[in-house]
PDB file of C-alpha atoms in Angstrom:
ATOM      1  CA  MET A  13       8.716  32.495  22.220  1.00 26.00           C
ATOM      2  CA  THR A  14       6.982  29.953  24.439  1.00 31.00           C
ATOM      3  CA  ASP A  15       9.337  28.133  26.774  1.00 36.00           C
ATOM      4  CA  LEU A  16       9.452  24.525  27.885  1.00 36.00           C
ATOM      5  CA  HIS A  17       7.605  25.263  31.081  1.00 39.00           C
ATOM      6  CA  GLU A  18       4.408  26.205  29.279  1.00 50.00           C
ATOM      7  CA  ALA A  19       3.668  22.481  29.383  1.00 52.00           C
ATOM      8  CA  PRO A  20       4.210  21.884  33.116  1.00 54.00           C
ATOM      9  CA  SER A  21       4.850  18.328  34.192  1.00 56.00           C
ATOM     10  CA  ILE A  22       1.995  16.523  35.894  1.00 56.00           C
ATOM     11  CA  ARG A  23       4.392  13.969  37.360  1.00 49.00           C
ATOM     12  CA  ALA A  24       5.034  13.615  41.076  1.00 57.00           C
ATOM     13  CA  ASP A  25       7.162  11.416  43.300  1.00 64.00           C
ATOM     14  CA  GLY A  26       5.474   8.074  43.762  1.00 60.00           C
ATOM     15  CA  ASP A  27       2.764   8.677  41.168  1.00 56.00           C
ATOM     16  CA  SER A  28       1.143   5.567  39.711  1.00 55.00           C
ATOM     17  CA  TRP A  29      -1.213   4.830  36.858  1.00 54.00           C
ATOM     18  CA  ASP A  30      -3.541   2.386  35.180  1.00 61.00           C
ATOM     19  CA  ILE A  31      -3.151   1.495  31.513  1.00 69.00           C
ATOM     20  CA  THR A  32      -5.337   4.365  30.241  1.00 68.00           C
ATOM     21  CA  GLU A  33      -3.827   6.969  32.575  1.00 62.00           C
ATOM     22  CA  SER A  34      -0.673   9.070  32.547  1.00 62.00           C
ATOM     23  CA  VAL A  35       2.390   7.126  31.372  1.00 71.00           C
ATOM     24  CA  GLY A  36       0.253   3.997  31.048  1.00 68.00           C
ATOM     25  CA  ALA A  37      -1.593   5.549  28.116  1.00 82.00           C
ATOM     26  CA  THR A  38       1.676   6.019  26.243  1.00 83.00           C
ATOM     27  CA  ALA A  39       2.080   2.225  26.260  1.00 89.00           C
ATOM     28  CA  LEU A  40      -1.270   1.973  24.498  1.00 90.00           C
ATOM     29  CA  GLY A  41      -0.165   4.518  21.900  1.00 89.00           C
ATOM     30  CA  VAL A  42       3.033   2.604  21.166  1.00 92.00           C
ATOM     31  CA  ALA A  43       1.191  -0.702  20.921  1.00 95.00           C
ATOM     32  CA  ALA A  44      -1.359   0.903  18.585  1.00 92.00           C
ATOM     33  CA  ALA A  45       1.461   1.852  16.225  1.00 93.00           C
ATOM     34  CA  ARG A  46       2.723  -1.735  16.296  1.00 96.00           C
ATOM     35  CA  ALA A  47      -0.758  -2.992  15.499  1.00 96.00           C
ATOM     36  CA  VAL A  48      -1.064  -0.691  12.481  1.00 94.00           C
ATOM     37  CA  GLU A  49       2.390  -1.726  11.267  1.00 96.00           C
ATOM     38  CA  THR A  50       1.593  -5.428  11.645  1.00 97.00           C
ATOM     39  CA  ALA A  51      -1.358  -5.046   9.262  1.00 94.00           C
ATOM     40  CA  ARG A  52       0.906  -3.793   6.451  1.00 93.00           C
ATOM     41  CA  GLU A  53       1.904  -6.202   3.688  1.00 93.00           C
ATOM     42  CA  ASP A  54       5.490  -4.946   3.953  1.00 95.00           C
ATOM     43  CA  ALA A  55       5.563  -4.863   7.762  1.00 97.00           C
ATOM     44  CA  LEU A  56       8.987  -4.568   9.372  1.00 97.00           C
ATOM     45  CA  ILE A  57       7.769  -6.376  12.492  1.00 97.00           C
ATOM     46  CA  ARG A  58       4.886  -8.593  13.544  1.00 97.00           C
ATOM     47  CA  ASP A  59       3.040  -8.154  16.805  1.00 97.00           C
ATOM     48  CA  ASP A  60      -0.170 -10.156  16.612  1.00 96.00           C
ATOM     49  CA  TYR A  61      -1.001  -9.249  20.217  1.00 98.00           C
ATOM     50  CA  ALA A  62      -0.805  -5.478  19.817  1.00 97.00           C
ATOM     51  CA  TYR A  63      -4.327  -4.887  18.491  1.00 96.00           C
ATOM     52  CA  LEU A  64      -5.868  -7.088  21.183  1.00 97.00           C
ATOM     53  CA  LEU A  65      -4.013  -5.258  23.946  1.00 96.00           C
ATOM     54  CA  VAL A  66      -5.020  -1.840  22.627  1.00 94.00           C
ATOM     55  CA  ALA A  67      -8.616  -2.587  21.611  1.00 94.00           C
ATOM     56  CA  SER A  68      -9.366  -4.044  25.054  1.00 94.00           C
ATOM     57  CA  ALA A  69      -8.858  -0.561  26.515  1.00 90.00           C
ATOM     58  CA  GLY A  70     -11.912   0.841  24.713  1.00 90.00           C
ATOM     59  CA  PRO A  71     -13.351   1.829  21.315  1.00 87.00           C
ATOM     60  CA  GLN A  72     -11.303   5.002  20.914  1.00 85.00           C
ATOM     61  CA  TRP A  73      -8.135   3.000  21.376  1.00 86.00           C
ATOM     62  CA  ALA A  74      -9.379   0.289  19.021  1.00 89.00           C
ATOM     63  CA  GLN A  75      -9.837   2.986  16.383  1.00 86.00           C
ATOM     64  CA  MET A  76      -6.261   4.190  16.914  1.00 84.00           C
ATOM     65  CA  ALA A  77      -4.949   0.651  16.375  1.00 89.00           C
ATOM     66  CA  SER A  78      -7.149  -0.088  13.355  1.00 86.00           C
ATOM     67  CA  SER A  79      -5.608  -0.945  10.012  1.00 77.00           C
ATOM     68  CA  ASP A  80      -8.507   0.886   8.314  1.00 74.00           C
ATOM     69  CA  PRO A  81      -7.480   4.538   7.821  1.00 70.00           C
ATOM     70  CA  ALA A  82     -10.983   5.655   6.885  1.00 72.00           C
ATOM     71  CA  TRP A  83     -11.435   7.505  10.177  1.00 68.00           C
ATOM     72  CA  ILE A  84      -8.603   9.899   9.257  1.00 70.00           C
ATOM     73  CA  ALA A  85      -8.949   9.826   5.485  1.00 66.00           C
ATOM     74  CA  ASN A  86     -10.019  13.468   5.206  1.00 74.00           C
ATOM     75  CA  ASP A  87      -7.291  14.874   7.460  1.00 70.00           C
ATOM     76  CA  ASP A  88      -3.968  14.847   5.620  1.00 74.00           C
ATOM     77  CA  GLU A  89      -1.979  16.338   8.480  1.00 73.00           C
ATOM     78  CA  PHE A  90      -3.255  13.893  11.069  1.00 72.00           C
ATOM     79  CA  ARG A  91      -2.782  10.956   8.697  1.00 77.00           C
ATOM     80  CA  ALA A  92       0.849  11.991   8.110  1.00 78.00           C
ATOM     81  CA  LEU A  93       1.450  12.205  11.863  1.00 78.00           C
ATOM     82  CA  HIS A  94      -0.191   8.817  12.366  1.00 78.00           C
ATOM     83  CA  GLU A  95       1.989   7.246   9.660  1.00 84.00           C
ATOM     84  CA  MET A  96       5.152   8.821  11.030  1.00 87.00           C
ATOM     85  CA  SER A  97       4.417   7.400  14.484  1.00 86.00           C
ATOM     86  CA  ARG A  98       3.819   3.963  12.959  1.00 91.00           C
ATOM     87  CA  ASP A  99       7.081   4.092  11.004  1.00 94.00           C
ATOM     88  CA  TYR A 100       9.170   5.218  13.950  1.00 93.00           C
ATOM     89  CA  GLN A 101       7.757   2.563  16.263  1.00 95.00           C
ATOM     90  CA  ALA A 102       8.216  -0.105  13.588  1.00 97.00           C
ATOM     91  CA  VAL A 103      11.897   0.761  13.166  1.00 97.00           C
ATOM     92  CA  ARG A 104      12.455   1.000  16.921  1.00 96.00           C
ATOM     93  CA  THR A 105      10.778  -2.353  17.513  1.00 98.00           C
ATOM     94  CA  HIS A 106      12.756  -3.942  14.677  1.00 98.00           C
ATOM     95  CA  TYR A 107      16.032  -2.735  16.222  1.00 98.00           C
ATOM     96  CA  PHE A 108      15.292  -4.139  19.662  1.00 98.00           C
ATOM     97  CA  ASP A 109      13.884  -7.412  18.289  1.00 98.00           C
ATOM     98  CA  ASP A 110      17.195  -7.909  16.485  1.00 98.00           C
ATOM     99  CA  TYR A 111      19.056  -7.055  19.678  1.00 98.00           C
ATOM    100  CA  PHE A 112      17.302  -9.827  21.584  1.00 98.00           C
ATOM    101  CA  LEU A 113      17.861 -12.352  18.807  1.00 97.00           C
ATOM    102  CA  ALA A 114      21.589 -11.536  18.851  1.00 98.00           C
ATOM    103  CA  ALA A 115      21.687 -11.872  22.639  1.00 98.00           C
ATOM    104  CA  MET A 116      20.044 -15.279  22.425  1.00 98.00           C
ATOM    105  CA  ARG A 117      22.527 -16.403  19.770  1.00 97.00           C
ATOM    106  CA  ALA A 118      25.273 -15.386  22.194  1.00 97.00           C
ATOM    107  CA  GLY A 119      23.828 -17.776  24.763  1.00 98.00           C
ATOM    108  CA  ILE A 120      22.050 -15.322  27.083  1.00 98.00           C
ATOM    109  CA  ARG A 121      18.965 -16.883  28.661  1.00 98.00           C
ATOM    110  CA  GLN A 122      17.942 -14.179  31.154  1.00 98.00           C
ATOM    111  CA  VAL A 123      16.080 -11.075  30.015  1.00 98.00           C
ATOM    112  CA  VAL A 124      14.871  -8.029  31.950  1.00 98.00           C
ATOM    113  CA  ILE A 125      12.507  -5.562  30.265  1.00 98.00           C
ATOM    114  CA  LEU A 126      12.452  -2.322  32.261  1.00 98.00           C
ATOM    115  CA  ALA A 127       9.092  -0.491  32.191  1.00 95.00           C
ATOM    116  CA  ALA A 128       7.703  -3.276  30.017  1.00 96.00           C
ATOM    117  CA  GLY A 129       4.325  -1.665  29.355  1.00 94.00           C
ATOM    118  CA  LEU A 130       2.506  -3.630  26.655  1.00 96.00           C
ATOM    119  CA  ASP A 131       5.677  -5.227  25.293  1.00 97.00           C
ATOM    120  CA  SER A 132       4.650  -8.668  23.990  1.00 98.00           C
ATOM    121  CA  ARG A 133       8.089 -10.056  23.158  1.00 98.00           C
ATOM    122  CA  ALA A 134       7.726 -12.827  25.746  1.00 98.00           C
ATOM    123  CA  TYR A 135       4.825 -14.067  23.614  1.00 98.00           C
ATOM    124  CA  ARG A 136       5.943 -13.369  20.067  1.00 98.00           C
ATOM    125  CA  LEU A 137       9.715 -13.926  19.772  1.00 98.00           C
ATOM    126  CA  ASP A 138      11.194 -17.399  19.241  1.00 97.00           C
ATOM    127  CA  TRP A 139      13.046 -17.726  22.532  1.00 98.00           C
ATOM    128  CA  PRO A 140      15.414 -20.671  23.043  1.00 98.00           C
ATOM    129  CA  ALA A 141      14.443 -23.266  25.633  1.00 97.00           C
ATOM    130  CA  GLY A 142      15.327 -22.204  29.146  1.00 98.00           C
ATOM    131  CA  THR A 143      14.876 -18.452  28.583  1.00 98.00           C
ATOM    132  CA  THR A 144      13.343 -16.391  31.397  1.00 98.00           C
ATOM    133  CA  VAL A 145      11.855 -12.968  30.652  1.00 98.00           C
ATOM    134  CA  PHE A 146      11.323 -10.669  33.634  1.00 98.00           C
ATOM    135  CA  GLU A 147       8.945  -7.748  32.970  1.00 98.00           C
ATOM    136  CA  ILE A 148       9.121  -4.821  35.379  1.00 97.00           C
ATOM    137  CA  ASP A 149       6.350  -2.219  35.489  1.00 95.00           C
ATOM    138  CA  GLN A 150       3.582  -0.670  37.540  1.00 90.00           C
ATOM    139  CA  PRO A 151       1.241  -3.277  39.095  1.00 93.00           C
ATOM    140  CA  LYS A 152      -1.893  -2.123  37.251  1.00 92.00           C
ATOM    141  CA  VAL A 153      -0.145  -2.091  33.877  1.00 93.00           C
ATOM    142  CA  LEU A 154       1.145  -5.636  34.275  1.00 96.00           C
ATOM    143  CA  GLU A 155      -2.212  -6.784  35.595  1.00 95.00           C
ATOM    144  CA  TYR A 156      -3.978  -5.361  32.532  1.00 94.00           C
ATOM    145  CA  LYS A 157      -1.597  -7.023  30.090  1.00 96.00           C
ATOM    146  CA  THR A 158      -1.555 -10.384  31.834  1.00 97.00           C
ATOM    147  CA  SER A 159      -5.314 -10.606  32.316  1.00 97.00           C
ATOM    148  CA  THR A 160      -6.044  -9.500  28.743  1.00 97.00           C
ATOM    149  CA  LEU A 161      -3.687 -12.049  27.181  1.00 98.00           C
ATOM    150  CA  ASP A 162      -4.765 -14.811  29.573  1.00 97.00           C
ATOM    151  CA  ALA A 163      -8.418 -14.208  28.713  1.00 97.00           C
ATOM    152  CA  HIS A 164      -7.611 -14.878  25.054  1.00 96.00           C
ATOM    153  CA  GLY A 165      -5.523 -17.971  25.692  1.00 97.00           C
ATOM    154  CA  ALA A 166      -2.176 -16.410  24.774  1.00 97.00           C
ATOM    155  CA  GLN A 167       0.837 -18.428  25.904  1.00 97.00           C
ATOM    156  CA  PRO A 168       4.323 -16.954  26.376  1.00 98.00           C
ATOM    157  CA  ARG A 169       7.160 -18.582  24.457  1.00 98.00           C
ATOM    158  CA  ALA A 170       9.559 -18.117  27.364  1.00 98.00           C
ATOM    159  CA  HIS A 171       9.241 -18.368  31.127  1.00 98.00           C
ATOM    160  CA  ARG A 172       7.624 -14.979  31.709  1.00 98.00           C
ATOM    161  CA  ILE A 173       7.783 -13.470  35.205  1.00 98.00           C
ATOM    162  CA  PRO A 174       5.973 -10.147  35.816  1.00 98.00           C
ATOM    163  CA  VAL A 175       7.647  -8.054  38.522  1.00 98.00           C
ATOM    164  CA  ALA A 176       5.215  -5.441  39.795  1.00 96.00           C
ATOM    165  CA  VAL A 177       7.399  -2.643  41.138  1.00 95.00           C
ATOM    166  CA  ASP A 178       8.062   1.014  40.406  1.00 90.00           C
ATOM    167  CA  LEU A 179      11.528   1.652  38.963  1.00 91.00           C
ATOM    168  CA  ARG A 180      11.900   4.477  41.482  1.00 85.00           C
ATOM    169  CA  ASP A 181      11.638   1.916  44.299  1.00 89.00           C
ATOM    170  CA  ASP A 182      13.925  -1.005  45.218  1.00 94.00           C
ATOM    171  CA  TRP A 183      13.344  -2.909  42.003  1.00 97.00           C
ATOM    172  CA  PRO A 184      16.568  -4.982  42.243  1.00 98.00           C
ATOM    173  CA  ALA A 185      15.259  -6.550  45.465  1.00 98.00           C
ATOM    174  CA  ALA A 186      11.906  -7.308  43.854  1.00 98.00           C
ATOM    175  CA  LEU A 187      13.697  -8.751  40.833  1.00 98.00           C
ATOM    176  CA  ALA A 188      15.855 -10.976  43.019  1.00 98.00           C
ATOM    177  CA  ASP A 189      12.801 -12.146  44.948  1.00 98.00           C
ATOM    178  CA  ALA A 190      11.255 -13.129  41.599  1.00 98.00           C
ATOM    179  CA  GLY A 191      14.213 -15.374  40.798  1.00 98.00           C
ATOM    180  CA  PHE A 192      16.657 -13.115  38.968  1.00 98.00           C
ATOM    181  CA  ASP A 193      20.246 -14.424  39.091  1.00 98.00           C
ATOM    182  CA  ALA A 194      22.805 -11.605  38.968  1.00 97.00           C
ATOM    183  CA  SER A 195      25.610 -14.123  38.431  1.00 97.00           C
ATOM    184  CA  GLN A 196      24.248 -14.985  34.981  1.00 98.00           C
ATOM    185  CA  PRO A 197      24.574 -12.757  31.883  1.00 98.00           C
ATOM    186  CA  THR A 198      21.438 -10.690  31.301  1.00 98.00           C
ATOM    187  CA  ALA A 199      19.932  -8.928  28.292  1.00 98.00           C
ATOM    188  CA  TRP A 200      18.393  -5.680  29.576  1.00 98.00           C
ATOM    189  CA  LEU A 201      16.040  -3.381  27.662  1.00 98.00           C
ATOM    190  CA  ALA A 202      15.175   0.285  28.316  1.00 98.00           C
ATOM    191  CA  GLU A 203      12.832   1.132  25.436  1.00 97.00           C
ATOM    192  CA  GLY A 204      10.739   4.297  25.573  1.00 91.00           C
ATOM    193  CA  LEU A 205      11.713   4.795  29.205  1.00 92.00           C
ATOM    194  CA  LEU A 206      14.399   7.397  29.851  1.00 92.00           C
ATOM    195  CA  PRO A 207      12.409  10.635  29.251  1.00 88.00           C
ATOM    196  CA  TYR A 208       9.937   9.520  31.923  1.00 86.00           C
ATOM    197  CA  LEU A 209      12.709   9.439  34.543  1.00 89.00           C
ATOM    198  CA  PRO A 210      14.325  12.488  36.141  1.00 87.00           C
ATOM    199  CA  PRO A 211      18.032  12.775  35.248  1.00 89.00           C
ATOM    200  CA  ASP A 212      19.204  11.508  38.638  1.00 91.00           C
ATOM    201  CA  ALA A 213      16.822   8.539  38.421  1.00 91.00           C
ATOM    202  CA  GLN A 214      18.245   7.680  34.989  1.00 93.00           C
ATOM    203  CA  ASP A 215      21.773   7.626  36.428  1.00 95.00           C
ATOM    204  CA  ARG A 216      20.608   5.511  39.345  1.00 95.00           C
ATOM    205  CA  LEU A 217      18.902   3.073  36.974  1.00 97.00           C
ATOM    206  CA  PHE A 218      22.102   2.570  34.964  1.00 98.00           C
ATOM    207  CA  ASP A 219      24.118   2.250  38.189  1.00 97.00           C
ATOM    208  CA  LEU A 220      21.835  -0.525  39.407  1.00 98.00           C
ATOM    209  CA  VAL A 221      21.748  -2.318  36.048  1.00 98.00           C
ATOM    210  CA  THR A 222      25.552  -2.279  35.921  1.00 98.00           C
ATOM    211  CA  ALA A 223      25.842  -3.465  39.522  1.00 97.00           C
ATOM    212  CA  HIS A 224      23.554  -6.422  38.780  1.00 98.00           C
ATOM    213  CA  SER A 225      25.135  -7.424  35.456  1.00 98.00           C
ATOM    214  CA  ALA A 226      27.557 -10.315  35.057  1.00 98.00           C
ATOM    215  CA  ALA A 227      30.303 -10.181  32.437  1.00 97.00           C
ATOM    216  CA  GLY A 228      28.802 -10.720  28.994  1.00 97.00           C
ATOM    217  CA  SER A 229      25.549  -8.969  29.885  1.00 98.00           C
ATOM    218  CA  ARG A 230      24.013  -6.667  27.308  1.00 98.00           C
ATOM    219  CA  ILE A 231      21.735  -3.650  27.385  1.00 98.00           C
ATOM    220  CA  ALA A 232      19.724  -1.902  24.678  1.00 98.00           C
ATOM    221  CA  VAL A 233      18.492   1.649  25.129  1.00 98.00           C
ATOM    222  CA  GLU A 234      16.419   4.245  23.298  1.00 96.00           C
ATOM    223  CA  SER A 235      18.229   7.467  24.155  1.00 93.00           C
ATOM    224  CA  PHE A 236      17.028  11.034  23.640  1.00 84.00           C
ATOM    225  CA  SER A 237      18.771  14.385  23.605  1.00 73.00           C
ATOM    226  CA  MET A 238      16.899  16.767  25.919  1.00 55.00           C
ATOM    227  CA  ASP A 239      18.101  19.899  24.118  1.00 54.00           C
ATOM    228  CA  LEU A 240      16.759  23.103  25.661  1.00 47.00           C
ATOM    229  CA  SER A 241      18.063  25.444  22.957  1.00 46.00           C
ATOM    230  CA  GLU A 242      15.799  27.948  21.227  1.00 49.00           C
ATOM    231  CA  GLN A 243      15.846  25.887  18.033  1.00 46.00           C
ATOM    232  CA  ALA A 244      14.851  22.749  19.911  1.00 56.00           C
ATOM    233  CA  GLU A 245      12.060  24.705  21.591  1.00 59.00           C
ATOM    234  CA  GLU A 246      10.684  25.767  18.199  1.00 62.00           C
ATOM    235  CA  HIS A 247      10.451  22.142  17.136  1.00 60.00           C
ATOM    236  CA  ARG A 248       8.870  21.248  20.459  1.00 60.00           C
ATOM    237  CA  ILE A 249       6.172  23.886  19.994  1.00 63.00           C
ATOM    238  CA  ALA A 250       5.415  22.641  16.487  1.00 62.00           C
ATOM    239  CA  ARG A 251       5.147  19.081  17.802  1.00 61.00           C
ATOM    240  CA  ARG A 252       2.823  20.172  20.580  1.00 65.00           C
ATOM    241  CA  GLU A 253       0.550  21.815  18.017  1.00 65.00           C
ATOM    242  CA  ARG A 254       0.459  18.649  15.931  1.00 64.00           C
ATOM    243  CA  THR A 255      -0.218  16.402  18.900  1.00 64.00           C
ATOM    244  CA  ALA A 256      -2.985  18.752  20.079  1.00 64.00           C
ATOM    245  CA  ARG A 257      -4.702  18.111  16.748  1.00 64.00           C
ATOM    246  CA  MET A 258      -4.142  14.413  17.268  1.00 65.00           C
ATOM    247  CA  ARG A 259      -5.783  14.499  20.700  1.00 61.00           C
ATOM    248  CA  LYS A 260      -8.771  16.402  19.363  1.00 63.00           C
ATOM    249  CA  ARG A 261      -9.217  14.102  16.383  1.00 63.00           C
ATOM    250  CA  SER A 262      -8.788  10.827  18.281  1.00 60.00           C
ATOM    251  CA  GLY A 263     -10.540  11.799  21.501  1.00 61.00           C
ATOM    252  CA  ILE A 264      -7.586  10.419  23.459  1.00 65.00           C
ATOM    253  CA  ASP A 265      -5.998  12.923  25.807  1.00 65.00           C
ATOM    254  CA  ILE A 266      -2.268  12.118  25.830  1.00 68.00           C
ATOM    255  CA  ASP A 267       0.178  14.978  26.228  1.00 64.00           C
ATOM    256  CA  VAL A 268       3.608  13.377  26.400  1.00 65.00           C
ATOM    257  CA  ASP A 269       5.321  16.686  27.206  1.00 67.00           C
ATOM    258  CA  THR A 270       3.549  16.837  30.567  1.00 68.00           C
ATOM    259  CA  LEU A 271       4.708  13.300  31.413  1.00 70.00           C
ATOM    260  CA  THR A 272       8.417  13.617  30.675  1.00 73.00           C
ATOM    261  CA  TYR A 273      11.311  15.353  32.390  1.00 76.00           C
ATOM    262  CA  ALA A 274      13.018  17.838  30.055  1.00 73.00           C
ATOM    263  CA  ASP A 275      16.417  18.657  31.488  1.00 69.00           C
ATOM    264  CA  GLY A 276      19.495  19.738  29.569  1.00 68.00           C
ATOM    265  CA  ASN A 277      21.713  18.273  32.305  1.00 81.00           C
ATOM    266  CA  ARG A 278      20.630  14.707  31.606  1.00 87.00           C
ATOM    267  CA  ALA A 279      23.576  12.381  30.977  1.00 91.00           C
ATOM    268  CA  ASP A 280      23.955  10.992  27.474  1.00 93.00           C
ATOM    269  CA  ALA A 281      23.110   7.298  27.833  1.00 96.00           C
ATOM    270  CA  GLY A 282      25.770   6.052  25.429  1.00 96.00           C
ATOM    271  CA  SER A 283      28.501   8.117  27.056  1.00 96.00           C
ATOM    272  CA  TRP A 284      27.459   7.046  30.550  1.00 97.00           C
ATOM    273  CA  LEU A 285      27.568   3.361  29.606  1.00 97.00           C
ATOM    274  CA  ALA A 286      30.906   3.702  27.824  1.00 97.00           C
ATOM    275  CA  ASP A 287      32.374   5.399  30.902  1.00 97.00           C
ATOM    276  CA  HIS A 288      31.206   2.526  33.123  1.00 96.00           C
ATOM    277  CA  GLY A 289      32.666  -0.459  31.322  1.00 96.00           C
ATOM    278  CA  TRP A 290      30.156  -1.095  28.533  1.00 98.00           C
ATOM    279  CA  ARG A 291      31.174  -1.419  24.868  1.00 97.00           C
ATOM    280  CA  VAL A 292      28.589   0.685  23.034  1.00 98.00           C
ATOM    281  CA  ASP A 293      27.285   0.505  19.478  1.00 98.00           C
ATOM    282  CA  ALA A 294      24.799   3.230  18.512  1.00 97.00           C
ATOM    283  CA  VAL A 295      22.824   4.398  15.487  1.00 96.00           C
ATOM    284  CA  PRO A 296      20.705   7.563  15.116  1.00 93.00           C
ATOM    285  CA  SER A 297      17.061   6.613  14.663  1.00 93.00           C
ATOM    286  CA  GLU A 298      16.817   8.647  11.467  1.00 91.00           C
ATOM    287  CA  VAL A 299      19.677   6.600   9.959  1.00 94.00           C
ATOM    288  CA  ASP A 300      17.989   3.306  10.798  1.00 95.00           C
ATOM    289  CA  MET A 301      14.664   4.594   9.475  1.00 94.00           C
ATOM    290  CA  THR A 302      16.276   5.467   6.145  1.00 94.00           C
ATOM    291  CA  ARG A 303      18.096   2.119   6.015  1.00 96.00           C
ATOM    292  CA  LEU A 304      14.822   0.246   6.475  1.00 97.00           C
ATOM    293  CA  GLY A 305      12.925   2.292   3.896  1.00 95.00           C
ATOM    294  CA  ARG A 306      10.987   4.462   6.350  1.00 93.00           C
ATOM    295  CA  PRO A 307      12.782   7.834   6.205  1.00 91.00           C
ATOM    296  CA  ALA A 308      11.559  10.490   8.611  1.00 84.00           C
ATOM    297  CA  PRO A 309       9.493  13.258   6.971  1.00 78.00           C
ATOM    298  CA  ASP A 310      11.065  16.712   6.879  1.00 73.00           C
ATOM    299  CA  TYR A 311       8.662  18.181   9.426  1.00 62.00           C
ATOM    300  CA  GLU A 312       9.708  15.568  11.985  1.00 63.00           C
ATOM    301  CA  ALA A 313      13.365  15.151  11.057  1.00 56.00           C
ATOM    302  CA  GLU A 314      14.718  17.292  13.900  1.00 59.00           C
ATOM    303  CA  GLU A 315      12.627  15.496  16.496  1.00 60.00           C
ATOM    304  CA  ILE A 316      13.662  12.068  15.204  1.00 63.00           C
ATOM    305  CA  ALA A 317      17.288  13.205  15.091  1.00 58.00           C
ATOM    306  CA  SER A 318      17.276  13.535  18.889  1.00 77.00           C
ATOM    307  CA  SER A 319      16.656   9.795  19.227  1.00 89.00           C
ATOM    308  CA  VAL A 320      19.477   7.254  19.225  1.00 94.00           C
ATOM    309  CA  LEU A 321      19.157   3.467  19.364  1.00 97.00           C
ATOM    310  CA  LEU A 322      22.036   1.743  21.082  1.00 98.00           C
ATOM    311  CA  ASN A 323      23.142  -1.567  22.468  1.00 98.00           C
ATOM    312  CA  ALA A 324      26.129  -2.349  24.653  1.00 98.00           C
ATOM    313  CA  GLU A 325      27.987  -5.292  26.179  1.00 98.00           C
ATOM    314  CA  LEU A 326      29.684  -5.462  29.556  1.00 97.00           C
ATOM    315  CA  ALA A 327      33.146  -6.927  29.073  1.00 84.00           C
ATOM    316  CA  GLU A 328      33.985  -7.344  32.752  1.00 70.00           C
ATOM    317  CA  GLU A 329      31.964  -7.278  35.947  1.00 59.00           C
ATOM    318  CA  THR A 330      32.197  -3.951  37.754  1.00 58.00           C
ATOM    319  CA  ARG A 331      30.974  -5.216  41.110  1.00 54.00           C
TER     320      ARG A 331
END
């Protein structure tokens, strides 16, 4: 039996990246899935900026985001993996789009997207007048997104403020300097983020979010179980074999396992929030996928089952 440490982490304190490197490349992969989904006639979401943001990184990425499956037509296994990734990202995006629309209906006009990556919601959602969207991420990632969209004349539909700071640094200070008002209710988002933080950094992130949230604030989170059991390890090995084929076929060298922090002592996000004054509503990703007509395939069911989509509201300030 191979153990989790066969895929040693390449992360280090203070590491940084450009859009095609390390964690930055995962943002391209997610956006590629959104681009492929957008091209479907029965698309669950629309992201008309996704293909542009991915294709601008190079021809191999443009191929990954293409709506033409001809490049994988003769590889059934890779095509299935590609489709599963598209379906999962479509359902995840749909969930968090709905979360923001509900927050706006509740009167929230301040948004913070943590580790925003290539999130284009500031450009594609119908934000009410007076909405400010703060996007926090690595400087080079935000620079790539902003320059790419600016070069094509894209205009945000809200007051978009990029905040170039590492979440391991003093991001609340940088956010405040950018105009964030902690006295106003905020809609926070942590999508595709938690596995890339060590367990203690995850706790610190939630501590800081809570400390800077006024009553009525909301947060949405994609949470993962970091199960280190033998059964979980078997599924992890199978996934690594599939993604190795994906890297070879696509020519894009992304190995997510070397970028994340697998630790069985990681706090459950929903439980942590509930214990700190947030009212939590959660749904397993596999349940939402089935509800929206995109059920997870059997070979990926266990992996999907470790993912939970949740949103929560802070009833009273805890400061």
